[in-house]
Coordinates of C-alpha atoms and ligand atoms in Angstrom, one line a residue:
Chain A
M23 CA 167.4 28.9 159.4
T24 CA 167.3 26.6 162.4
L25 CA 168.9 27.2 165.9
F26 CA 169.2 24.4 168.4
G27 CA 166.6 22.4 166.4
Y28 CA 164.0 25.3 166.4
R29 CA 162.9 26.7 163.0
L30 CA 163.4 30.5 163.1
P31 CA 161.0 32.7 161.2
G32 CA 162.4 34.6 158.2
M33 CA 164.6 37.6 158.8
S34 CA 165.3 36.7 162.5
S35 CA 168.9 37.6 161.8
L36 CA 167.5 41.2 161.9
L37 CA 166.9 40.7 165.6
I38 CA 170.6 39.9 166.2
W39 CA 171.7 43.0 164.3
G40 CA 169.0 45.1 166.2
L41 CA 170.4 43.8 169.5
L42 CA 173.9 44.6 168.5
W43 CA 172.8 48.1 167.4
E44 CA 171.2 48.6 170.8
L45 CA 174.3 47.5 172.7
V46 CA 176.6 49.7 170.6
G47 CA 174.2 52.6 171.2
Q48 CA 173.9 52.0 174.9
A49 CA 177.7 51.8 175.3
G50 CA 177.8 55.4 173.9
L51 CA 180.8 54.6 171.7
T52 CA 179.9 57.3 169.1
F53 CA 177.2 59.9 168.8
F54 CA 176.7 58.6 165.3
V55 CA 174.9 55.5 166.6
P56 CA 172.2 56.2 169.2
P57 CA 170.5 53.1 170.8
L58 CA 167.9 51.5 168.5
S59 CA 165.2 51.9 171.2
E60 CA 165.8 55.6 171.1
V61 CA 165.6 55.6 167.3
I62 CA 162.3 53.7 167.3
A63 CA 160.9 56.1 169.8
T64 CA 161.9 59.0 167.7
L65 CA 160.5 57.3 164.6
F66 CA 157.0 57.3 166.1
E67 CA 157.4 60.9 167.1
V68 CA 158.7 62.0 163.7
I69 CA 156.1 60.3 161.5
Q70 CA 153.4 62.4 163.2
T71 CA 155.0 65.7 162.4
A72 CA 153.8 67.9 159.6
A73 CA 157.4 68.2 158.3
F74 CA 157.7 64.5 157.9
Q75 CA 154.3 64.1 156.2
K76 CA 155.1 66.8 153.7
A77 CA 158.5 65.2 153.0
L78 CA 156.8 61.9 152.5
A79 CA 154.2 63.4 150.1
E80 CA 156.9 65.2 148.1
T81 CA 159.1 62.2 147.9
A82 CA 156.3 59.8 147.0
Y83 CA 155.2 62.2 144.2
A84 CA 158.7 62.4 142.7
F85 CA 159.3 58.7 143.1
F86 CA 156.0 57.5 141.6
A87 CA 156.2 60.0 138.8
G88 CA 159.8 59.0 138.0
V89 CA 159.0 55.3 138.2
F90 CA 155.9 55.8 136.0
F91 CA 157.9 57.4 133.2
A92 CA 160.7 54.8 133.6
I93 CA 158.1 52.0 133.1
V94 CA 155.9 53.5 130.3
I95 CA 159.0 54.5 128.3
G96 CA 161.3 51.7 129.3
I97 CA 159.1 48.7 128.6
P98 CA 158.0 49.6 125.1
V99 CA 161.6 50.7 124.2
G100 CA 163.0 47.5 125.5
I101 CA 160.4 45.4 123.6
L102 CA 161.0 47.3 120.4
M103 CA 164.8 46.8 120.8
G104 CA 164.2 43.1 121.3
K105 CA 162.1 43.0 118.1
N106 CA 164.0 45.3 115.8
R107 CA 167.7 44.6 115.0
L108 CA 168.4 48.1 113.7
L109 CA 166.9 49.9 116.7
D110 CA 168.8 47.4 119.0
E111 CA 172.1 48.2 117.4
M112 CA 171.5 51.9 117.6
L113 CA 170.4 52.0 121.2
L114 CA 172.1 49.2 123.0
P115 CA 175.5 50.9 123.4
W116 CA 173.8 53.9 125.0
V117 CA 171.7 51.8 127.3
N118 CA 174.7 50.0 128.5
V119 CA 176.7 53.2 129.0
F120 CA 173.9 54.8 131.1
L121 CA 173.3 51.6 133.0
S122 CA 176.8 51.7 134.4
A123 CA 177.5 55.4 134.3
P124 CA 177.8 57.4 137.5
L125 CA 174.4 59.1 137.0
T126 CA 175.0 61.4 140.0
A127 CA 177.5 63.2 137.9
L128 CA 174.8 64.0 135.4
V129 CA 172.5 65.7 137.9
P130 CA 174.2 69.2 137.6
V131 CA 173.6 69.0 133.8
L132 CA 170.0 68.2 134.4
M133 CA 169.7 71.2 136.7
V134 CA 171.0 73.4 133.9
L135 CA 168.6 71.9 131.4
F136 CA 165.5 71.5 133.5
G137 CA 165.8 73.9 136.4
F138 CA 166.0 73.4 140.2
G139 CA 162.5 72.0 140.7
M140 CA 160.5 68.9 140.9
K141 CA 160.9 68.3 137.1
S142 CA 164.7 67.7 137.5
I143 CA 164.1 65.4 140.5
I144 CA 161.6 63.3 138.5
I145 CA 163.9 63.1 135.6
T146 CA 166.8 62.0 137.8
T147 CA 164.6 59.3 139.3
T148 CA 163.6 58.1 135.8
L149 CA 167.2 58.0 134.7
F150 CA 168.2 55.8 137.7
A151 CA 165.4 53.3 137.0
I152 CA 164.9 53.2 133.3
W153 CA 168.0 51.4 131.9
I154 CA 167.7 48.2 133.7
I155 CA 163.9 48.1 132.8
I156 CA 164.9 48.5 129.1
L157 CA 167.5 45.8 129.3
N158 CA 165.3 43.3 131.0
A159 CA 162.3 43.9 128.6
R160 CA 164.7 43.5 125.7
A161 CA 166.1 40.2 127.2
G162 CA 162.6 39.0 127.8
V163 CA 161.7 39.5 124.1
K164 CA 165.0 38.0 122.9
Q165 CA 164.1 34.7 124.4
I166 CA 160.6 34.5 123.0
N167 CA 159.5 31.4 121.2
R168 CA 159.5 32.3 117.5
S169 CA 156.6 30.0 116.8
L170 CA 154.3 32.0 119.2
V171 CA 155.0 35.0 117.0
E172 CA 154.4 33.0 113.8
M173 CA 151.2 31.6 115.3
A174 CA 149.8 35.1 116.1
H175 CA 150.8 36.2 112.6
S176 CA 149.2 33.3 111.0
F177 CA 145.9 34.2 112.7
G178 CA 146.2 37.7 111.3
A179 CA 147.5 39.5 114.3
G180 CA 148.6 43.1 113.5
P181 CA 151.7 44.8 115.0
W182 CA 149.7 46.1 118.0
D183 CA 148.1 42.7 118.8
A184 CA 151.5 41.0 118.5
F185 CA 153.0 43.6 120.9
S186 CA 150.2 43.6 123.5
K187 CA 149.2 39.9 123.4
I188 CA 152.4 38.1 122.6
Y189 CA 155.6 40.1 123.2
F190 CA 154.5 41.8 126.4
W191 CA 153.2 38.6 128.1
A192 CA 156.1 36.4 126.9
A193 CA 158.5 39.0 128.3
L194 CA 156.5 39.7 131.5
P195 CA 158.7 37.6 133.9
E196 CA 161.8 39.5 132.8
I197 CA 160.0 42.8 132.7
L198 CA 158.8 42.5 136.3
G199 CA 162.3 41.5 137.4
G200 CA 163.6 44.7 135.7
V201 CA 161.0 46.8 137.2
R202 CA 161.8 45.5 140.7
I203 CA 165.5 46.4 140.3
G204 CA 164.6 49.7 138.6
V205 CA 162.3 50.6 141.5
I206 CA 165.1 50.0 144.0
R207 CA 167.4 52.2 141.9
A208 CA 164.7 54.8 141.7
V209 CA 164.7 55.1 145.5
K210 CA 168.4 56.0 145.3
G211 CA 167.6 58.4 142.4
V212 CA 164.9 60.3 144.2
I213 CA 167.0 60.9 147.3
I214 CA 170.1 61.9 145.4
G215 CA 167.9 64.3 143.3
Q216 CA 166.4 65.8 146.5
L217 CA 169.8 66.2 148.0
L218 CA 171.5 67.7 145.0
I219 CA 168.8 69.6 143.1
S220 CA 166.6 71.3 145.6
I221 CA 166.5 70.5 149.2
V222 CA 163.0 69.1 149.5
G223 CA 161.3 65.9 150.8
F224 CA 163.3 63.3 152.6
G225 CA 166.5 64.9 151.2
A226 CA 165.7 68.0 153.1
L227 CA 165.0 66.0 156.3
F228 CA 168.4 64.2 156.0
E229 CA 170.1 67.5 155.4
L230 CA 168.4 69.1 158.3
Y231 CA 169.0 66.2 160.8
S232 CA 172.6 65.5 159.9
A233 CA 173.5 69.2 159.9
N234 CA 172.1 69.4 163.5
F235 CA 173.5 66.1 164.6
L236 CA 170.0 64.7 165.3
M237 CA 171.2 61.2 164.7
S238 CA 168.2 59.3 166.0
H239 CA 166.0 61.4 163.7
F240 CA 168.3 60.7 160.9
W241 CA 168.2 57.0 161.5
A242 CA 164.5 57.0 162.0
V243 CA 163.8 58.5 158.6
L244 CA 166.3 56.1 157.0
I245 CA 164.5 53.2 158.6
V246 CA 161.1 54.4 157.2
L247 CA 162.7 54.8 153.8
F248 CA 164.2 51.3 153.9
A249 CA 160.9 49.9 155.0
L250 CA 159.0 51.6 152.1
A251 CA 161.5 50.4 149.5
F252 CA 161.5 46.9 150.9
T253 CA 157.7 46.8 150.8
I254 CA 157.5 47.9 147.2
S255 CA 160.2 45.5 146.2
E256 CA 158.5 42.6 148.0
F257 CA 155.2 43.5 146.3
L258 CA 156.9 43.3 142.9
A259 CA 158.6 40.0 143.9
Y260 CA 155.2 38.7 144.7
L261 CA 154.0 39.7 141.2
E262 CA 157.0 37.9 139.8
R263 CA 156.0 34.7 141.6
R264 CA 152.5 35.1 140.1
V265 CA 153.9 34.7 136.6
A266 CA 156.6 32.2 137.6
Y267 CA 154.3 29.3 136.6
Y268 CA 154.9 30.0 133.0
A269 CA 158.3 31.6 133.2
A270 CA 160.1 28.3 133.0
K271 CA 157.8 26.9 130.3
R272 CA 157.9 29.3 127.5
Chain B
M20 CA 120.9 1.3 79.0
A21 CA 121.6 1.2 82.8
M22 CA 125.3 0.9 82.0
S23 CA 125.4 4.0 79.9
Q24 CA 123.6 6.0 82.6
T25 CA 125.9 5.1 85.4
E26 CA 129.2 5.4 83.5
P27 CA 129.4 9.2 83.5
A28 CA 128.7 9.3 87.2
V29 CA 131.6 7.0 87.9
A30 CA 133.9 9.0 85.7
E31 CA 132.9 12.1 87.5
T32 CA 133.7 10.9 91.0
Q33 CA 137.0 9.6 89.9
A34 CA 138.0 12.8 88.2
I35 CA 140.4 14.9 90.3
P36 CA 138.3 17.7 91.8
E37 CA 139.3 21.3 91.4
S38 CA 142.2 22.6 93.5
A39 CA 141.7 24.7 96.6
V40 CA 145.5 25.4 96.8
S41 CA 148.0 25.3 94.0
T42 CA 151.7 25.9 94.4
R43 CA 153.5 26.9 91.2
N44 CA 157.2 26.6 90.6
I45 CA 158.1 27.3 94.2
T46 CA 161.8 27.8 94.9
K47 CA 163.1 28.7 98.3
F48 CA 166.6 29.6 99.4
Y49 CA 167.6 30.1 103.0
G50 CA 170.8 32.1 102.3
E51 CA 172.9 29.6 100.3
T52 CA 170.7 26.6 101.2
E53 CA 168.2 25.6 98.5
A54 CA 165.3 24.0 100.4
L55 CA 162.8 23.8 97.6
R56 CA 163.4 23.7 93.8
D57 CA 160.7 24.4 91.3
L58 CA 158.0 22.7 93.2
S59 CA 154.5 22.6 91.8
L60 CA 151.6 20.8 93.4
E61 CA 147.8 20.8 93.4
F62 CA 145.8 20.3 96.5
P63 CA 142.2 19.2 95.6
R64 CA 139.3 20.9 97.5
G65 CA 137.7 18.9 100.3
Q66 CA 140.5 16.3 100.4
L67 CA 143.5 15.5 102.5
T68 CA 146.9 15.7 100.9
S69 CA 149.9 14.4 102.8
L70 CA 153.4 15.7 102.3
L71 CA 155.8 12.8 103.0
G72 CA 159.5 12.9 102.8
P73 CA 162.7 12.5 104.7
S74 CA 163.6 14.9 107.5
G75 CA 164.9 18.2 106.4
C76 CA 163.5 18.0 102.9
G77 CA 161.4 21.1 103.2
K78 CA 157.9 20.0 104.3
T79 CA 157.6 22.7 107.0
T80 CA 159.0 25.2 104.6
L81 CA 156.4 24.4 102.0
L82 CA 153.6 24.6 104.5
K83 CA 154.8 27.9 105.9
I84 CA 155.0 29.3 102.3
I85 CA 151.4 28.2 101.7
A86 CA 150.4 29.8 105.1
G87 CA 152.0 33.0 104.0
L88 CA 154.4 33.0 106.9
L89 CA 157.4 32.6 104.6
E90 CA 158.0 34.2 101.2
P91 CA 159.2 31.9 98.4
T92 CA 162.3 33.0 96.6
S93 CA 160.4 32.5 93.4
G94 CA 157.1 31.0 92.3
E95 CA 153.6 31.6 93.7
V96 CA 150.9 30.0 95.8
E97 CA 147.2 30.4 94.9
V98 CA 144.4 29.7 97.4
N99 CA 140.9 29.6 95.9
G100 CA 142.3 31.3 92.8
K101 CA 143.9 34.2 94.7
T102 CA 147.7 34.7 95.0
V103 CA 148.9 34.4 98.5
T104 CA 150.8 37.5 99.8
G105 CA 150.5 36.8 103.6
P106 CA 148.5 34.9 106.1
G107 CA 144.7 35.1 105.6
P108 CA 141.5 33.9 107.1
D109 CA 141.1 31.2 104.5
R110 CA 144.0 29.2 106.1
A111 CA 144.7 28.0 109.6
F112 CA 147.9 26.4 110.8
V113 CA 148.5 23.6 113.3
F114 CA 152.0 24.0 114.6
Q115 CA 154.5 21.1 115.0
D116 CA 155.5 22.5 118.5
F117 CA 151.8 23.5 119.4
A118 CA 152.6 27.2 119.8
L119 CA 150.3 27.6 122.8
L120 CA 150.3 30.7 125.0
P121 CA 151.7 29.4 128.3
W122 CA 150.0 32.2 130.2
A123 CA 146.5 31.6 128.9
S124 CA 143.9 28.9 129.7
V125 CA 142.9 26.3 127.2
L126 CA 139.7 28.3 126.6
R127 CA 141.6 31.4 125.8
N128 CA 144.1 29.5 123.7
V129 CA 141.4 27.9 121.6
A130 CA 139.6 31.3 121.2
F131 CA 142.9 33.1 120.3
G132 CA 142.5 32.8 116.5
L133 CA 139.0 34.1 116.8
E134 CA 140.2 36.9 119.1
M135 CA 142.8 37.9 116.4
R136 CA 140.0 37.9 113.8
G137 CA 138.0 40.3 115.8
A138 CA 135.2 38.0 117.2
G139 CA 133.4 39.2 120.4
K140 CA 134.2 37.6 123.7
S141 CA 131.0 35.6 124.2
E142 CA 130.9 34.5 120.6
R143 CA 134.4 33.3 120.5
E144 CA 134.2 31.5 123.9
A145 CA 131.0 29.7 122.8
K146 CA 132.8 28.5 119.6
A147 CA 135.9 27.6 121.5
E148 CA 133.9 25.5 124.0
H149 CA 132.3 23.7 121.1
Y150 CA 135.7 22.7 119.6
I151 CA 137.2 21.9 123.0
K152 CA 134.5 19.3 123.3
Q153 CA 135.0 18.1 119.8
V154 CA 138.7 17.3 120.4
G155 CA 137.8 15.6 123.7
L156 CA 139.1 18.2 126.1
A157 CA 135.8 19.0 127.8
G158 CA 136.5 19.8 131.5
F159 CA 139.9 21.2 130.8
E160 CA 138.7 24.7 129.6
N161 CA 140.4 26.4 132.6
A162 CA 143.6 24.4 132.6
Y163 CA 146.9 25.9 131.5
P164 CA 149.1 24.3 128.9
H165 CA 151.8 23.2 131.3
E166 CA 149.2 21.2 133.1
L167 CA 148.4 19.2 130.0
S168 CA 150.2 16.2 128.4
G169 CA 151.8 16.6 124.9
G170 CA 148.8 15.0 123.2
M171 CA 146.4 17.2 125.0
R172 CA 148.3 20.3 124.0
Q173 CA 148.3 19.1 120.4
R174 CA 144.6 18.9 120.6
V175 CA 144.4 22.4 121.9
G176 CA 146.4 23.6 118.8
L177 CA 144.0 21.6 116.6
A178 CA 140.9 23.0 118.3
R179 CA 142.3 26.5 117.8
A180 CA 142.8 25.9 114.1
L181 CA 139.3 24.4 113.7
A182 CA 137.6 27.2 115.6
V183 CA 138.4 29.8 113.0
D184 CA 136.6 27.7 110.5
S185 CA 139.1 28.2 107.7
Q186 CA 138.7 26.5 104.3
V187 CA 142.2 25.2 104.4
L188 CA 143.9 23.5 107.3
L189 CA 147.7 23.3 107.3
M190 CA 148.9 20.6 109.8
D191 CA 152.6 20.2 110.5
E192 CA 153.2 16.8 112.0
P193 CA 150.2 17.2 114.3
F194 CA 150.5 13.7 115.8
S195 CA 154.2 13.6 116.5
A196 CA 153.8 14.2 120.2
V197 CA 151.5 11.4 121.1
D198 CA 151.8 7.7 121.8
E199 CA 150.8 5.1 119.3
Q200 CA 147.3 4.4 120.7
T201 CA 146.4 8.1 120.8
R202 CA 147.9 8.5 117.4
R203 CA 145.6 5.9 115.9
K204 CA 142.6 7.5 117.7
F205 CA 143.6 10.9 116.2
Q206 CA 144.0 9.4 112.7
E207 CA 140.4 8.0 113.0
D208 CA 139.2 11.4 114.2
L209 CA 141.0 13.1 111.4
L210 CA 139.3 10.9 108.8
A211 CA 135.9 11.8 110.3
L212 CA 136.9 15.4 110.2
V213 CA 137.8 15.3 106.5
L214 CA 134.5 13.6 105.8
N215 CA 132.3 15.9 107.8
E216 CA 134.0 19.3 107.6
N217 CA 134.4 19.6 103.9
K218 CA 137.7 21.4 104.3
T219 CA 141.0 21.0 102.5
F220 CA 143.7 19.5 104.6
I221 CA 147.4 19.6 104.0
F222 CA 149.1 17.3 106.3
V223 CA 152.8 16.8 107.0
T224 CA 153.9 13.4 108.3
H225 CA 157.0 11.2 108.6
S226 CA 155.0 8.1 108.8
I227 CA 154.2 6.2 105.6
E228 CA 151.4 4.2 107.3
E229 CA 149.8 7.3 108.6
A230 CA 150.0 9.0 105.2
V231 CA 148.4 6.1 103.4
Y232 CA 145.8 5.7 106.1
V233 CA 144.5 9.2 106.2
S234 CA 145.2 10.6 102.7
D235 CA 143.3 11.1 99.5
Q236 CA 146.6 12.1 97.9
I237 CA 150.2 11.7 98.9
A238 CA 153.0 13.8 97.6
I239 CA 156.4 12.2 98.1
L240 CA 159.2 14.8 98.3
L241 CA 162.8 14.1 97.7
P242 CA 165.7 15.3 99.9
R243 CA 167.0 18.9 99.4
P244 CA 166.5 20.7 97.1
S245 CA 163.1 19.3 97.3
R246 CA 160.8 18.5 94.3
V247 CA 157.8 16.3 94.1
H248 CA 159.0 12.8 93.3
E249 CA 155.7 11.1 93.0
I250 CA 152.0 11.7 93.6
I251 CA 150.0 8.7 94.9
R252 CA 146.2 8.7 95.2
P253 CA 145.2 5.7 97.3
S254 CA 141.7 4.5 96.3
I255 CA 141.0 2.7 99.6
N256 CA 137.4 2.4 100.6
R257 CA 137.3 4.3 103.8
E258 CA 133.7 3.7 104.5
S259 CA 134.5 0.1 105.5
G260 CA 135.5 1.1 109.0
A261 CA 138.8 2.0 110.6
A262 CA 140.0 -1.5 111.3
N263 CA 139.4 -2.7 107.8
I264 CA 141.5 0.0 106.2
R265 CA 144.7 -1.4 107.7
R266 CA 143.8 -4.8 106.3
D267 CA 142.9 -3.5 102.8
P268 CA 145.4 -5.1 100.3
E269 CA 145.6 -1.8 98.5
Y270 CA 146.7 -0.1 101.8
L271 CA 149.4 -2.6 102.3
D272 CA 150.6 -2.4 98.6
I273 CA 150.8 1.3 98.7
V274 CA 152.8 1.3 102.0
D275 CA 155.3 -1.1 100.4
E276 CA 155.5 0.9 97.2
I277 CA 156.3 4.1 99.0
W278 CA 158.8 2.4 101.2
A279 CA 160.5 1.0 98.1
S280 CA 160.8 4.4 96.5
L281 CA 162.0 6.2 99.7
R282 CA 164.4 3.6 101.1
S283 CA 167.2 4.5 98.7
Y284 CA 167.3 8.0 100.3
V285 CA 167.5 6.6 103.8
E286 CA 170.6 4.5 103.2
Ligands
ATP18 N1 165.3 29.5 109.1 C1 166.1 28.7 108.4 N2 167.4 29.1 108.0 C2 168.2 28.3 107.3 N3 167.9 27.1 106.9 C3 166.7 26.6 107.2 C4 165.8 27.4 107.9 N4 164.6 26.6 108.1 C5 164.9 25.5 107.4 N5 166.1 25.5 106.9 C6 166.7 24.4 106.1 O1 165.8 24.1 105.1 C7 165.6 22.7 105.0 C8 164.2 22.3 105.1 O2 163.7 22.5 106.4 P1 162.3 22.1 106.9 O3 162.1 22.6 108.3 O4 161.3 22.7 105.9 O5 162.3 20.6 106.8 P2 161.2 19.5 107.2 O6 161.0 18.7 105.9 O7 160.0 20.1 107.8 O8 162.0 18.6 108.2 P3 161.4 17.8 109.5 O9 160.7 16.6 108.9 O10 162.6 17.4 110.2 O11 160.5 18.7 110.2 C9 166.5 22.0 106.1 O12 167.6 21.4 105.5 C10 166.9 23.2 106.9 O13 168.2 23.0 107.3
MG19 MG1 159.2 20.1 109.8

């Protein structure tokens, strides 16, 4: 973006929105929006509290466990669906249903099945992330160059070699794209899980702050959460760029 | 006296040597399409046999059946006396579209066949480096396929097939991606390879000149459903040097002869 001939650094539009936020806050139009400066000051206070750090640890644990299962189950399932017609026809309708289903509505069922603890939260997180990971891995395998598979076969590659040395790498650009979107969905999943299943982690903080009308605390935690999600997503986008050199030449 | 002693020797060199590969009564259907019909062919050990024929006549199909990548609808392939049931270490394939791993360096691509066959890292990289030099790609070990020209990629595919040291090399139009000068250079290299490596080469080409130039035996295939129309064994003296082959009257005669028998199918 350029302004009056000057090149502006990326994301400078955030400055404008920040300024607007500050103005609305200072004007005192609604208690819901305290000035940004106040929110930032609260943020530095909040992140030093034990409550915040405990919430962060709990959330991170559920998030990473959920994403871990989504990845280690999702990628192989997606690859197998791409390779195997029968499996594909059996599973694809379900994957599509769950991809667009309102998963929040399933959370009570999970609570009945898996209890009110961490387990249900992790499963919720996995359920939010896994479907897009499966679909993308599948799409990556579908577009694979058949002659690469034949080549590996002709040199005596067994099923495991074909899987780990051809299919995985050929589908990697799509797989990373799927993981990136899956991770963003997992953030949503972990917070919804924490709000609905048991009031722990960031979910507990949100609940606490909004019930007590501590809006600057509320916004501060939300900003931290956005920043974390954004960082992870940018890191995955960076990995995607690392494999971009062959993505277009397969 | 002298005559009677040399005569058997001459007869022996002219006899057709034993086959490394035989295809027996191969028929191949793709659904309703009959690509090959009752095709039988012998591939003599240590020699180069070309498969020549119009586009779509089933050359790639035959090569893939020999490689064990495709199953014939009926008939069988024997390699060194054993019936083929799938790919094996006795055969290596050079693909028409190179089939290089785009995410791997030249070194890793060339070593890939050895990797699949369970060779250790240092052993396979040493061998790969040797064959990378042999195909003239020294200095490109760490380049990636998309950084190479078509001809260079083809040479990577060739080096990969050579590196596994199989007895039979199956080459599907290996020179189709290169310009005329490079192609001639490759043809000369191929002749040297046949002479030095003592392997059996099965070579698919569209070019009559190329087939006559490099082959010990040429099998001319007819359009679908494909059978062997004719087998030609050029007896050109290849020791006389590359340039002389193309001026050899025998070379020119055979080129004309093949063109005469193929032209009716082109029109
Ligand atoms: N997977 C397939 N499914 C259906 N038909 C096929 C398939 N592969 C090849 N064919 C048909 O079989 C015939 C022989 O194909 P093949 O690829 O062996 O020909 P080719 O001689 O190698 O041709 P070219 O010289 O153009 O490479 C063609 O007519 C083609 O249409
Ligand atoms: Mg072909």
